[in-house]
Amino acid sequence: MNKAVIGLQWGDEGKGKIVDFLSENFDLVARYQGGNNAGHTVIVEDITYKLNLIPSGVIRGKVCFLGQGIVLDPEHFIKEYEQICKKISNPKIYLSSNIPLILPYHKQLDKINESILSGEDKIGTTAKGIGPAYQDKVGRKSIKLYDLKKLG
């Protein structure tokens, strides 16, 4: 059986808590869309976990998968992964190699785009580069995780 948790209130509906609750009954938890602007805090056995990108199922020892529909800030992912590793040994996290990356220029574009808007036109961006990274994805010009392997 599969279950999907879908938010309908622009991100503040408590999806992280629901996913944490439901993950108890599943072997795999996947995130298929979004970026690291989401935030959820989960407390398990008096240990507090603050996550923005990685599914909260990782806390319960579940396999977590980040799919190609997300956009990934490599610096943020590494920091979040390192924080998880301080509390959980050998977390099971897998990433699609086809994930578009959020690069520093995406964050700058996000800030510039917001700065030229005024009043009601402002979107209230988190300036994390998520929108511009999705623009590159849709325009088929994003740099993807597998491109990093080509460099190494």
mmCIF file of C-alpha atoms in Angstrom:
data_model
loop_
_atom_site.group_PDB
_atom_site.id
_atom_site.type_symbol
_atom_site.label_atom_id
_atom_site.label_comp_id
_atom_site.label_asym_id
_atom_site.label_seq_id
_atom_site.Cartn_x
_atom_site.Cartn_y
_atom_site.Cartn_z
ATOM 1 C CA MET A 1 0.000 0.000 0.000
ATOM 2 C CA ASN A 2 1.201 3.512 -0.825
ATOM 3 C CA LYS A 3 0.220 6.795 0.801
ATOM 4 C CA ALA A 4 0.895 10.340 -0.357
ATOM 5 C CA VAL A 5 0.885 13.427 1.842
ATOM 6 C CA ILE A 6 0.046 16.489 -0.221
ATOM 7 C CA GLY A 7 -0.130 20.029 1.114
ATOM 8 C CA LEU A 8 -2.748 22.503 -0.019
ATOM 9 C CA GLN A 9 -1.849 25.552 2.080
ATOM 10 C CA TRP A 10 1.453 26.717 0.584
ATOM 11 C CA GLY A 11 3.584 24.803 3.053
ATOM 12 C CA ASP A 12 2.323 25.395 6.586
ATOM 13 C CA GLU A 13 -0.120 22.571 7.057
ATOM 14 C CA GLY A 14 2.018 20.258 9.199
ATOM 15 C CA LYS A 15 2.973 17.696 6.542
ATOM 16 C CA GLY A 16 6.206 16.840 8.356
ATOM 17 C CA LYS A 17 4.345 15.655 11.451
ATOM 18 C CA ILE A 18 1.932 13.606 9.372
ATOM 19 C CA VAL A 19 4.783 12.004 7.410
ATOM 20 C CA ASP A 20 6.583 11.229 10.667
ATOM 21 C CA PHE A 21 3.446 9.591 12.072
ATOM 22 C CA LEU A 22 2.722 7.581 8.912
ATOM 23 C CA SER A 23 6.341 6.545 8.309
ATOM 24 C CA GLU A 24 6.135 4.191 11.265
ATOM 25 C CA ASN A 25 4.171 1.780 9.039
ATOM 26 C CA PHE A 26 6.305 1.964 5.889
ATOM 27 C CA ASP A 27 9.730 0.788 4.791
ATOM 28 C CA LEU A 28 10.434 3.692 2.448
ATOM 29 C CA VAL A 29 9.671 7.407 2.613
ATOM 30 C CA ALA A 30 10.153 9.492 -0.536
ATOM 31 C CA ARG A 31 10.186 13.182 -1.207
ATOM 32 C CA TYR A 32 9.242 13.944 -4.768
ATOM 33 C CA GLN A 33 9.066 17.743 -4.989
ATOM 34 C CA GLY A 34 10.223 20.981 -3.375
ATOM 35 C CA GLY A 35 13.399 22.330 -1.879
ATOM 36 C CA ASN A 36 14.961 23.121 1.462
ATOM 37 C CA ASN A 37 12.540 25.935 2.257
ATOM 38 C CA ALA A 38 10.295 23.456 4.048
ATOM 39 C CA GLY A 39 10.973 23.037 7.726
ATOM 40 C CA HIS A 40 9.772 20.514 10.213
ATOM 41 C CA THR A 41 10.820 19.707 13.743
ATOM 42 C CA VAL A 42 10.258 16.213 15.065
ATOM 43 C CA ILE A 43 10.947 15.037 18.616
ATOM 44 C CA VAL A 44 11.536 11.323 19.145
ATOM 45 C CA GLU A 45 12.603 9.933 22.522
ATOM 46 C CA ASP A 46 13.475 13.450 23.757
ATOM 47 C CA ILE A 47 15.796 14.071 20.797
ATOM 48 C CA THR A 48 14.915 17.037 18.586
ATOM 49 C CA TYR A 49 15.449 16.804 14.832
ATOM 50 C CA LYS A 50 15.162 19.854 12.582
ATOM 51 C CA LEU A 51 14.806 18.909 8.941
ATOM 52 C CA ASN A 52 14.305 20.963 5.803
ATOM 53 C CA LEU A 53 14.945 18.573 2.957
ATOM 54 C CA ILE A 54 15.426 14.998 4.122
ATOM 55 C CA PRO A 55 12.177 13.132 4.936
ATOM 56 C CA SER A 56 11.533 12.649 8.648
ATOM 57 C CA GLY A 57 11.238 8.885 8.146
ATOM 58 C CA VAL A 58 15.043 8.804 8.422
ATOM 59 C CA ILE A 59 14.626 9.321 12.170
ATOM 60 C CA ARG A 60 12.755 6.035 12.457
ATOM 61 C CA GLY A 61 15.362 4.103 10.476
ATOM 62 C CA LYS A 62 13.359 4.088 7.254
ATOM 63 C CA VAL A 63 14.875 4.203 3.794
ATOM 64 C CA CYS A 64 14.509 7.759 2.497
ATOM 65 C CA PHE A 65 14.586 8.667 -1.164
ATOM 66 C CA LEU A 66 14.880 12.114 -2.693
ATOM 67 C CA GLY A 67 13.414 12.010 -6.195
ATOM 68 C CA GLN A 68 14.191 13.963 -9.334
ATOM 69 C CA GLY A 69 11.272 16.334 -8.756
ATOM 70 C CA ILE A 70 13.055 18.131 -5.922
ATOM 71 C CA VAL A 71 15.746 20.775 -6.321
ATOM 72 C CA LEU A 72 18.829 20.218 -4.188
ATOM 73 C CA ASP A 73 21.132 22.760 -2.581
ATOM 74 C CA PRO A 74 24.281 20.619 -2.160
ATOM 75 C CA GLU A 75 25.666 22.743 0.697
ATOM 76 C CA HIS A 76 22.408 22.559 2.625
ATOM 77 C CA PHE A 77 22.047 18.825 1.998
ATOM 78 C CA ILE A 78 25.544 18.129 3.344
ATOM 79 C CA LYS A 79 24.902 20.206 6.493
ATOM 80 C CA GLU A 80 21.560 18.510 7.140
ATOM 81 C CA TYR A 81 23.048 15.069 6.486
ATOM 82 C CA GLU A 82 25.926 15.760 8.891
ATOM 83 C CA GLN A 83 23.461 16.870 11.597
ATOM 84 C CA ILE A 84 21.472 13.667 11.130
ATOM 85 C CA CYS A 85 24.650 11.557 11.313
ATOM 86 C CA LYS A 86 25.425 13.056 14.740
ATOM 87 C CA LYS A 87 22.208 11.495 16.058
ATOM 88 C CA ILE A 88 21.647 8.475 13.794
ATOM 89 C CA SER A 89 24.294 6.022 12.708
ATOM 90 C CA ASN A 90 24.209 5.020 9.053
ATOM 91 C CA PRO A 91 21.036 6.810 7.871
ATOM 92 C CA LYS A 92 19.560 5.239 4.742
ATOM 93 C CA ILE A 93 19.247 8.155 2.324
ATOM 94 C CA TYR A 94 19.249 7.755 -1.448
ATOM 95 C CA LEU A 95 19.145 10.467 -4.091
ATOM 96 C CA SER A 96 18.113 10.346 -7.721
ATOM 97 C CA SER A 97 21.100 11.217 -9.882
ATOM 98 C CA ASN A 98 18.725 13.309 -12.010
ATOM 99 C CA ILE A 99 18.052 15.921 -9.285
ATOM 100 C CA PRO A 100 18.586 19.517 -10.451
ATOM 101 C CA LEU A 101 20.993 21.464 -8.249
ATOM 102 C CA ILE A 102 20.458 24.828 -6.600
ATOM 103 C CA LEU A 103 23.628 26.799 -7.242
ATOM 104 C CA PRO A 104 24.787 30.136 -5.779
ATOM 105 C CA TYR A 105 23.587 32.045 -8.840
ATOM 106 C CA HIS A 106 20.041 30.739 -8.263
ATOM 107 C CA LYS A 107 20.032 32.336 -4.808
ATOM 108 C CA GLN A 108 21.283 35.625 -6.230
ATOM 109 C CA LEU A 109 18.633 35.564 -8.961
ATOM 110 C CA ASP A 110 15.989 34.899 -6.323
ATOM 111 C CA LYS A 111 17.041 38.009 -4.379
ATOM 112 C CA ILE A 112 17.292 40.171 -7.502
ATOM 113 C CA ASN A 113 13.897 39.066 -8.811
ATOM 114 C CA GLU A 114 12.273 39.873 -5.465
ATOM 115 C CA SER A 115 14.030 43.242 -5.187
ATOM 116 C CA ILE A 116 12.628 44.524 -8.485
ATOM 117 C CA LEU A 117 9.064 43.746 -7.427
ATOM 118 C CA SER A 118 7.061 46.081 -5.235
ATOM 119 C CA GLY A 119 4.014 45.970 -3.011
ATOM 120 C CA GLU A 120 1.570 43.187 -3.760
ATOM 121 C CA ASP A 121 3.777 41.876 -6.571
ATOM 122 C CA LYS A 122 6.396 40.631 -4.092
ATOM 123 C CA ILE A 123 6.140 36.892 -3.575
ATOM 124 C CA GLY A 124 7.926 36.722 -0.212
ATOM 125 C CA THR A 125 10.648 34.378 -1.405
ATOM 126 C CA THR A 126 12.904 32.618 1.061
ATOM 127 C CA ALA A 127 15.777 33.556 -1.302
ATOM 128 C CA LYS A 128 17.040 29.980 -1.286
ATOM 129 C CA GLY A 129 17.112 29.776 -5.077
ATOM 130 C CA ILE A 130 14.300 27.265 -5.396
ATOM 131 C CA GLY A 131 12.208 29.177 -7.956
ATOM 132 C CA PRO A 132 15.143 29.979 -10.266
ATOM 133 C CA ALA A 133 16.375 26.368 -10.002
ATOM 134 C CA TYR A 134 12.939 25.158 -11.126
ATOM 135 C CA GLN A 135 13.030 27.693 -13.970
ATOM 136 C CA ASP A 136 16.285 26.109 -15.137
ATOM 137 C CA LYS A 137 14.774 22.639 -14.778
ATOM 138 C CA VAL A 138 11.752 23.512 -16.887
ATOM 139 C CA GLY A 139 14.010 25.265 -19.397
ATOM 140 C CA ARG A 140 16.140 22.100 -19.603
ATOM 141 C CA LYS A 141 19.322 23.872 -18.623
ATOM 142 C CA SER A 142 19.811 22.784 -15.025
ATOM 143 C CA ILE A 143 22.969 21.208 -13.719
ATOM 144 C CA LYS A 144 22.056 17.875 -12.186
ATOM 145 C CA LEU A 145 23.566 15.697 -9.520
ATOM 146 C CA TYR A 146 24.952 13.274 -12.102
ATOM 147 C CA ASP A 147 26.842 16.163 -13.741
ATOM 148 C CA LEU A 148 29.017 16.388 -10.621
ATOM 149 C CA LYS A 149 30.191 12.832 -11.198
ATOM 150 C CA LYS A 150 31.375 13.840 -14.666
ATOM 151 C CA LEU A 151 33.603 16.482 -13.056
ATOM 152 C CA GLY A 152 35.254 14.051 -10.645
#
